[in-house]
Every structure is written in C-alpha cells, then in structure tokens.
Amino acid sequence: MRVTVDSVTCNGLDPQVLAYAADSTGASTTPTPTPEAGKKYCVLAMTATNVGTDQANWDADNTVSLNVGGIHYQQSQDDAMHALDYEQYWHSKGQIGPAFGINPNSTGPVHGVFQIPTADTPTSVWVSSGSAIRNINGVQPGYLVALPPTQ
C-alpha cells in the first residue's frame, strides 16, 4: 500500500460524517462525540493506493500515529470507531477505501481520528510499514511525514 498524507485538521469531527453515522444507525439523538477533557480531535486524511497484486485491506488503526514533537498519539478504540464513520461516509459517496478492501491499482480515502492536548499542534505523522507500530521486537520500520507548521 502506498499512502499519501493529504491533511490534518484539528477543529473537531466533520458534522456531515456525524450526521451520516447517526442516520445509518437510526440513532438520530446520538450525542455529539466529545474528546477527553483537555483534548481536541484531529482528523488525518490520507489517500492509499494498492500497489500490490492482490486485494488489500488497510486502515490507520495501530499503524499510524499523529505526533506532537516526540510524543506519539495513536487512536483509542473510540477514536477508531469515529475513523470507521469516516470510511463508511466516504464509501456511501462512492469512494471506497482500503478499510473495506481495494484491488490492485485502486485508490481510496483513509482517515485517522486522534485526540491530542488542546494547546498542541501536530508536527508529524508516522506510518508503519508493518501491521502495527510496535510489536514484541519494538518499533517497526515505517515512514515519518513532517507536517507544515500551519497544521
């Protein structure tokens, strides 16, 4: 999978995605998700291209961190559920992402949702080249993407 970081926004979750998620579950009274005290949601938008020879599945859960300097934030279980809401929303718009499997030479959107301290600004993204950022052998190889200072 080849991954391109498109953007990071730290101004909450997309209202259209939240509305779609509420409509799809039939829970029109679902409260708006709120981050942990003292934190804010940051949404990482990426594009993934399957450069392999078979259908591939991939998402940001356990494979991507959003970093503030030397501090690495990964998705919590709740954050991963919000990221899945993004994947389902874009799937409903005809943009099938690798979370649902994409064929060779196909491209689709991937989203990660992270909670970082309110006063902080993300500085980089780590994308593991394996199936997890860490395993019993330590940090896995991957790619560090520096973010513009205006993120």
Coordinates of N, CA and C in Angstrom, one line a residue:
M1 N 0.9 -1.2 0.0 CA 0.0 0.0 0.0 C 0.9 1.2 0.0
R2 N 0.6 2.2 -0.9 CA 1.3 3.5 -0.9 C 0.4 4.5 -0.3
V3 N 0.8 5.2 0.7 CA 0.0 6.1 1.5 C 0.5 7.6 1.3
T4 N -0.4 8.5 1.0 CA -0.1 9.9 0.9 C -0.9 10.6 2.0
V5 N -0.2 11.5 2.8 CA -0.9 12.3 3.8 C -1.4 13.5 3.1
D6 N -2.8 13.7 3.1 CA -3.4 14.8 2.5 C -3.6 16.0 3.4
S7 N -4.1 15.8 4.6 CA -4.3 16.9 5.5 C -4.5 16.4 6.9
V8 N -4.3 17.3 7.9 CA -4.7 17.1 9.3 C -5.4 18.4 9.7
T9 N -6.6 18.1 10.2 CA -7.5 19.2 10.7 C -7.8 18.9 12.2
C10 N -7.7 20.0 13.0 CA -7.9 19.8 14.4 C -9.0 20.7 14.9
N11 N -10.1 20.7 14.2 CA -11.2 21.6 14.6 C -12.5 20.7 14.8
G12 N -12.3 19.5 15.3 CA -13.5 18.6 15.6 C -13.8 17.7 14.4
L13 N -14.8 16.9 14.7 CA -15.2 15.9 13.7 C -16.2 16.5 12.7
D14 N -16.1 16.1 11.5 CA -17.0 16.6 10.4 C -18.4 16.4 10.7
P15 N -19.2 17.5 10.7 CA -20.7 17.3 11.0 C -21.4 16.4 10.0
Q16 N -21.0 16.4 8.8 CA -21.6 15.6 7.8 C -21.4 14.1 8.1
V17 N -20.2 13.8 8.5 CA -19.8 12.4 8.9 C -20.7 12.0 10.1
L18 N -20.8 12.9 11.1 CA -21.5 12.6 12.3 C -23.0 12.4 12.0
A19 N -23.5 13.2 11.1 CA -25.0 13.1 10.7 C -25.2 11.8 10.0
Y20 N -24.3 11.4 9.1 CA -24.4 10.1 8.3 C -24.3 9.0 9.3
A21 N -23.4 9.0 10.3 CA -23.3 7.9 11.2 C -24.5 7.8 12.1
A22 N -25.1 8.9 12.5 CA -26.4 8.9 13.3 C -27.5 8.3 12.4
D23 N -27.6 8.7 11.2 CA -28.7 8.2 10.3 C -28.5 6.8 10.0
S24 N -27.3 6.3 9.8 CA -27.1 4.9 9.4 C -27.4 4.0 10.6
T25 N -27.3 4.4 11.8 CA -27.6 3.6 13.0 C -29.0 3.8 13.5
G26 N -29.7 4.7 12.9 CA -31.1 5.0 13.3 C -31.1 5.8 14.6
A27 N -30.0 6.3 15.1 CA -29.9 6.9 16.4 C -29.8 8.4 16.1
S28 N -30.9 9.0 15.7 CA -30.9 10.5 15.4 C -30.6 11.3 16.6
T29 N -30.7 10.7 17.8 CA -30.5 11.5 19.0 C -29.1 11.2 19.6
T30 N -28.2 10.6 18.8 CA -26.9 10.3 19.3 C -26.2 11.6 19.7
P31 N -25.7 11.7 20.9 CA -25.0 13.0 21.3 C -23.7 13.2 20.4
T32 N -23.3 14.4 20.2 CA -22.1 14.7 19.5 C -20.9 14.2 20.3
P33 N -20.0 13.4 19.7 CA -18.9 13.0 20.4 C -18.0 14.1 21.0
T34 N -17.5 13.9 22.1 CA -16.6 14.9 22.7 C -15.3 14.3 23.1
P35 N -14.2 15.0 22.9 CA -12.9 14.4 23.2 C -12.7 14.4 24.8
E36 N -11.7 13.7 25.2 CA -11.4 13.7 26.6 C -11.1 15.1 27.1
A37 N -11.3 15.3 28.4 CA -11.0 16.7 29.0 C -9.6 17.1 28.6
G38 N -9.5 18.4 28.2 CA -8.2 19.0 27.8 C -7.7 18.6 26.5
K39 N -8.5 17.8 25.7 CA -8.0 17.4 24.4 C -8.9 17.8 23.3
K40 N -8.4 17.7 22.1 CA -9.2 18.0 20.9 C -9.1 16.9 19.9
Y41 N -10.1 16.8 19.0 CA -10.0 15.8 17.9 C -9.2 16.4 16.8
C42 N -8.3 15.5 16.2 CA -7.6 15.8 15.0 C -7.9 14.7 14.0
V43 N -8.3 15.1 12.8 CA -8.6 14.1 11.8 C -7.5 14.2 10.7
L44 N -6.9 13.0 10.5 CA -5.9 12.8 9.5 C -6.5 12.2 8.3
A45 N -6.4 12.9 7.1 CA -6.9 12.4 5.9 C -5.8 12.0 5.0
M46 N -5.9 10.7 4.5 CA -4.8 10.2 3.7 C -5.4 9.5 2.4
T47 N -4.6 9.3 1.4 CA -5.0 8.5 0.3 C -4.1 7.3 0.2
A48 N -4.7 6.1 0.0 CA -4.0 4.9 -0.1 C -4.2 4.3 -1.5
T49 N -3.1 3.8 -2.1 CA -3.1 3.2 -3.4 C -2.6 1.8 -3.2
N50 N -3.3 0.8 -3.7 CA -2.9 -0.6 -3.6 C -1.9 -0.8 -4.7
V51 N -0.6 -0.9 -4.4 CA 0.5 -1.2 -5.3 C 0.8 -2.6 -5.4
G52 N 0.0 -3.5 -4.8 CA 0.3 -4.9 -4.8 C -0.4 -5.6 -5.9
T53 N -0.4 -6.9 -5.8 CA -1.0 -7.8 -6.9 C -2.3 -8.4 -6.4
D54 N -2.7 -8.2 -5.2 CA -4.0 -8.8 -4.7 C -4.8 -7.7 -4.0
Q55 N -6.1 -8.0 -3.7 CA -6.9 -7.0 -3.0 C -6.2 -6.8 -1.6
A56 N -6.3 -5.6 -1.1 CA -5.6 -5.3 0.2 C -6.6 -4.5 1.1
N57 N -6.5 -4.8 2.4 CA -7.2 -4.0 3.4 C -6.2 -3.3 4.2
W58 N -6.5 -2.0 4.6 CA -5.6 -1.2 5.4 C -6.4 -0.1 6.0
D59 N -6.0 0.2 7.3 CA -6.6 1.4 7.9 C -5.6 2.0 8.9
A60 N -5.9 3.1 9.6 CA -4.9 3.8 10.4 C -4.8 3.2 11.8
D61 N -5.7 2.2 12.1 CA -5.7 1.7 13.5 C -4.4 0.8 13.8
N62 N -3.7 1.2 14.8 CA -2.4 0.6 15.2 C -1.3 0.7 14.2
T63 N -1.5 1.4 13.1 CA -0.4 1.5 12.1 C 0.0 3.0 11.9
V64 N -0.7 3.9 12.5 CA -0.4 5.3 12.2 C -0.4 6.1 13.6
S65 N 0.5 7.0 13.8 CA 0.5 7.9 14.9 C 0.5 9.3 14.4
L66 N -0.1 10.2 15.2 CA -0.1 11.6 15.0 C 0.8 12.1 16.1
N67 N 1.8 12.9 15.7 CA 2.9 13.2 16.7 C 2.9 14.7 16.9
V68 N 3.2 15.0 18.2 CA 3.5 16.4 18.6 C 4.9 16.3 19.2
G69 N 5.9 16.8 18.4 CA 7.3 16.6 18.8 C 7.6 15.2 18.9
G70 N 8.1 14.8 20.1 CA 8.5 13.4 20.4 C 7.4 12.6 21.0
I71 N 6.2 13.1 21.1 CA 5.0 12.4 21.7 C 4.2 11.8 20.6
H72 N 3.9 10.6 20.7 CA 3.1 9.8 19.6 C 1.8 9.5 20.1
Y73 N 0.7 9.9 19.4 CA -0.7 9.6 19.7 C -1.2 8.6 18.7
Q74 N -1.8 7.6 19.2 CA -2.5 6.6 18.4 C -4.0 6.7 18.7
Q75 N -4.8 6.0 17.8 CA -6.2 6.0 18.0 C -6.6 5.2 19.2
S76 N -7.5 5.7 20.0 CA -8.1 4.8 21.0 C -9.2 4.0 20.3
Q77 N -9.8 3.1 21.1 CA -10.9 2.3 20.5 C -12.0 3.2 20.0
D78 N -12.4 4.2 20.8 CA -13.5 5.1 20.4 C -13.0 5.9 19.2
D79 N -11.8 6.4 19.2 CA -11.3 7.2 18.0 C -11.3 6.3 16.7
A80 N -11.0 5.0 16.8 CA -11.0 4.1 15.7 C -12.5 4.0 15.2
M81 N -13.4 4.0 16.1 CA -14.8 3.9 15.7 C -15.2 5.2 14.9
H82 N -14.7 6.3 15.3 CA -15.0 7.6 14.6 C -14.3 7.5 13.2
A83 N -13.1 7.0 13.1 CA -12.5 6.8 11.9 C -13.3 5.9 10.9
L84 N -13.9 4.9 11.5 CA -14.7 4.0 10.7 C -15.9 4.7 10.2
D85 N -16.5 5.7 11.0 CA -17.6 6.5 10.5 C -17.2 7.3 9.2
Y86 N -15.9 7.8 9.2 CA -15.4 8.5 8.0 C -15.3 7.5 6.8
E87 N -14.8 6.3 7.1 CA -14.7 5.4 6.0 C -16.1 5.0 5.4
Q88 N -17.1 4.8 6.3 CA -18.4 4.5 5.8 C -19.1 5.7 5.1
Y89 N -18.8 6.9 5.6 CA -19.4 8.1 4.9 C -18.8 8.2 3.5
W90 N -17.5 8.1 3.3 CA -16.9 8.2 2.0 C -17.3 7.0 1.1
H91 N -17.5 5.8 1.7 CA -18.0 4.7 0.9 C -19.3 5.0 0.4
S92 N -20.2 5.6 1.2 CA -21.5 6.0 0.7 C -21.5 7.0 -0.4
K93 N -20.4 7.7 -0.6 CA -20.2 8.7 -1.6 C -19.5 8.1 -2.8
G94 N -19.2 6.8 -2.8 CA -18.6 6.1 -3.9 C -17.1 6.0 -3.9
Q95 N -16.5 6.5 -2.8 CA -15.1 6.5 -2.6 C -14.7 5.4 -1.6
I96 N -14.5 4.2 -2.2 CA -14.2 3.0 -1.3 C -12.8 3.0 -0.9
G97 N -12.6 2.9 0.4 CA -11.2 3.0 0.9 C -10.7 1.6 1.3
P98 N -9.5 1.5 1.6 CA -8.9 0.2 1.8 C -9.4 -0.5 3.1
A99 N -10.1 0.3 4.0 CA -10.6 -0.4 5.2 C -11.6 -1.5 4.8
F100 N -12.2 -1.4 3.6 CA -13.1 -2.3 3.1 C -12.5 -3.2 2.0
G101 N -11.2 -3.0 1.7 CA -10.5 -3.7 0.6 C -10.6 -3.0 -0.7
I102 N -9.4 -2.8 -1.3 CA -9.3 -2.3 -2.6 C -8.4 -3.1 -3.5
N103 N -8.7 -3.2 -4.7 CA -8.0 -4.0 -5.7 C -6.7 -3.4 -6.1
P104 N -5.8 -4.1 -6.7 CA -4.5 -3.5 -7.2 C -4.8 -2.3 -8.1
N105 N -4.0 -1.4 -8.0 CA -4.0 -0.1 -8.8 C -5.3 0.7 -8.5
S106 N -5.9 0.4 -7.4 CA -7.1 1.3 -7.0 C -6.6 2.2 -5.8
T107 N -7.3 3.3 -5.7 CA -7.0 4.3 -4.7 C -8.3 4.6 -3.9
G108 N -8.1 4.9 -2.6 CA -9.2 5.3 -1.8 C -8.8 6.1 -0.6
P109 N -9.8 6.7 0.1 CA -9.5 7.5 1.2 C -9.3 6.7 2.5
V110 N -8.5 7.2 3.4 CA -8.3 6.6 4.7 C -8.3 7.8 5.7
H111 N -8.9 7.6 6.8 CA -8.9 8.6 7.9 C -8.5 8.0 9.2
G112 N -7.8 8.9 10.0 CA -7.5 8.5 11.4 C -8.0 9.6 12.2
V113 N -8.5 9.3 13.4 CA -9.0 10.3 14.4 C -8.2 10.1 15.6
F114 N -7.6 11.2 16.1 CA -6.7 11.2 17.2 C -7.1 12.3 18.2
Q115 N -6.8 12.1 19.5 CA -7.0 13.1 20.5 C -5.7 13.6 21.0
I116 N -5.4 14.9 20.9 CA -4.2 15.5 21.4 C -4.6 16.6 22.3
P117 N -3.6 17.0 23.2 CA -3.9 18.2 24.1 C -4.4 19.4 23.3
T118 N -5.3 20.1 23.8 CA -5.9 21.3 23.1 C -4.9 22.3 22.7
A119 N -3.9 22.6 23.5 CA -2.9 23.6 23.1 C -1.8 23.1 22.1
D120 N -1.8 21.9 21.8 CA -0.8 21.3 20.9 C -1.1 21.4 19.5
T121 N -0.1 21.3 18.6 CA -0.2 21.3 17.2 C 0.6 20.1 16.7
P122 N -0.1 19.3 15.8 CA 0.7 18.1 15.3 C 1.9 18.6 14.5
T123 N 3.0 17.8 14.6 CA 4.2 18.2 13.8 C 4.5 17.1 12.8
S124 N 4.1 15.9 13.0 CA 4.4 14.8 12.0 C 3.4 13.6 12.2
V125 N 3.5 12.8 11.2 CA 2.7 11.5 11.1 C 3.7 10.4 10.9
W126 N 3.5 9.3 11.7 CA 4.3 8.1 11.5 C 3.4 7.0 10.9
V127 N 3.8 6.5 9.8 CA 3.0 5.4 9.1 C 3.9 4.2 9.1
S128 N 3.5 3.1 9.8 CA 4.3 1.9 9.9 C 4.2 1.1 8.6
S129 N 5.3 0.5 8.3 CA 5.3 -0.3 7.0 C 4.8 -1.7 7.4
G130 N 4.5 -2.0 8.7 CA 4.1 -3.3 9.1 C 2.6 -3.2 9.5
S131 N 2.2 -4.3 10.2 CA 0.8 -4.3 10.6 C 0.5 -3.7 12.0
A132 N 1.6 -3.1 12.6 CA 1.4 -2.4 13.9 C 2.7 -1.5 14.0
I133 N 2.5 -0.4 14.8 CA 3.6 0.5 15.0 C 4.7 -0.3 15.9
R134 N 4.2 -1.0 16.9 CA 5.1 -1.7 17.8 C 4.7 -3.2 17.9
N135 N 5.7 -4.1 18.0 CA 5.4 -5.4 18.3 C 6.4 -5.9 19.3
I136 N 6.5 -7.2 19.5 CA 7.5 -7.7 20.6 C 8.9 -7.3 20.3
N137 N 9.2 -7.0 19.0 CA 10.6 -6.6 18.7 C 10.8 -5.1 18.7
G138 N 9.8 -4.3 19.2 CA 10.0 -2.9 19.3 C 9.3 -2.1 18.1
V139 N 9.7 -0.9 17.9 CA 9.1 -0.1 16.9 C 9.4 -0.6 15.5
Q140 N 8.4 -0.8 14.7 CA 8.5 -1.3 13.4 C 9.0 -0.3 12.3
P141 N 9.6 -0.7 11.3 CA 10.0 0.3 10.2 C 8.8 1.0 9.7
G142 N 9.0 2.2 9.2 CA 7.9 3.0 8.7 C 8.4 4.3 8.1
Y143 N 7.5 5.2 7.9 CA 7.8 6.5 7.3 C 7.3 7.6 8.2
L144 N 8.2 8.6 8.3 CA 7.8 9.8 9.1 C 7.5 10.9 8.1
V145 N 6.3 11.5 8.2 CA 5.9 12.6 7.3 C 5.8 13.9 8.2
A146 N 6.7 14.9 7.9 CA 6.6 16.1 8.6 C 5.5 17.0 8.1
L147 N 4.8 17.6 9.0 CA 3.6 18.4 8.6 C 4.0 19.9 8.6
P148 N 3.4 20.6 7.7 CA 3.7 22.1 7.6 C 3.3 22.7 9.0
P149 N 4.1 23.7 9.4 CA 3.8 24.3 10.7 C 2.5 25.0 10.9
T150 N 1.7 25.1 9.8 CA 0.4 25.8 10.0 C -0.7 24.8 10.2
Q151 N -0.4 23.5 10.4 CA -1.5 22.5 10.6 C -2.3 22.8 11.8

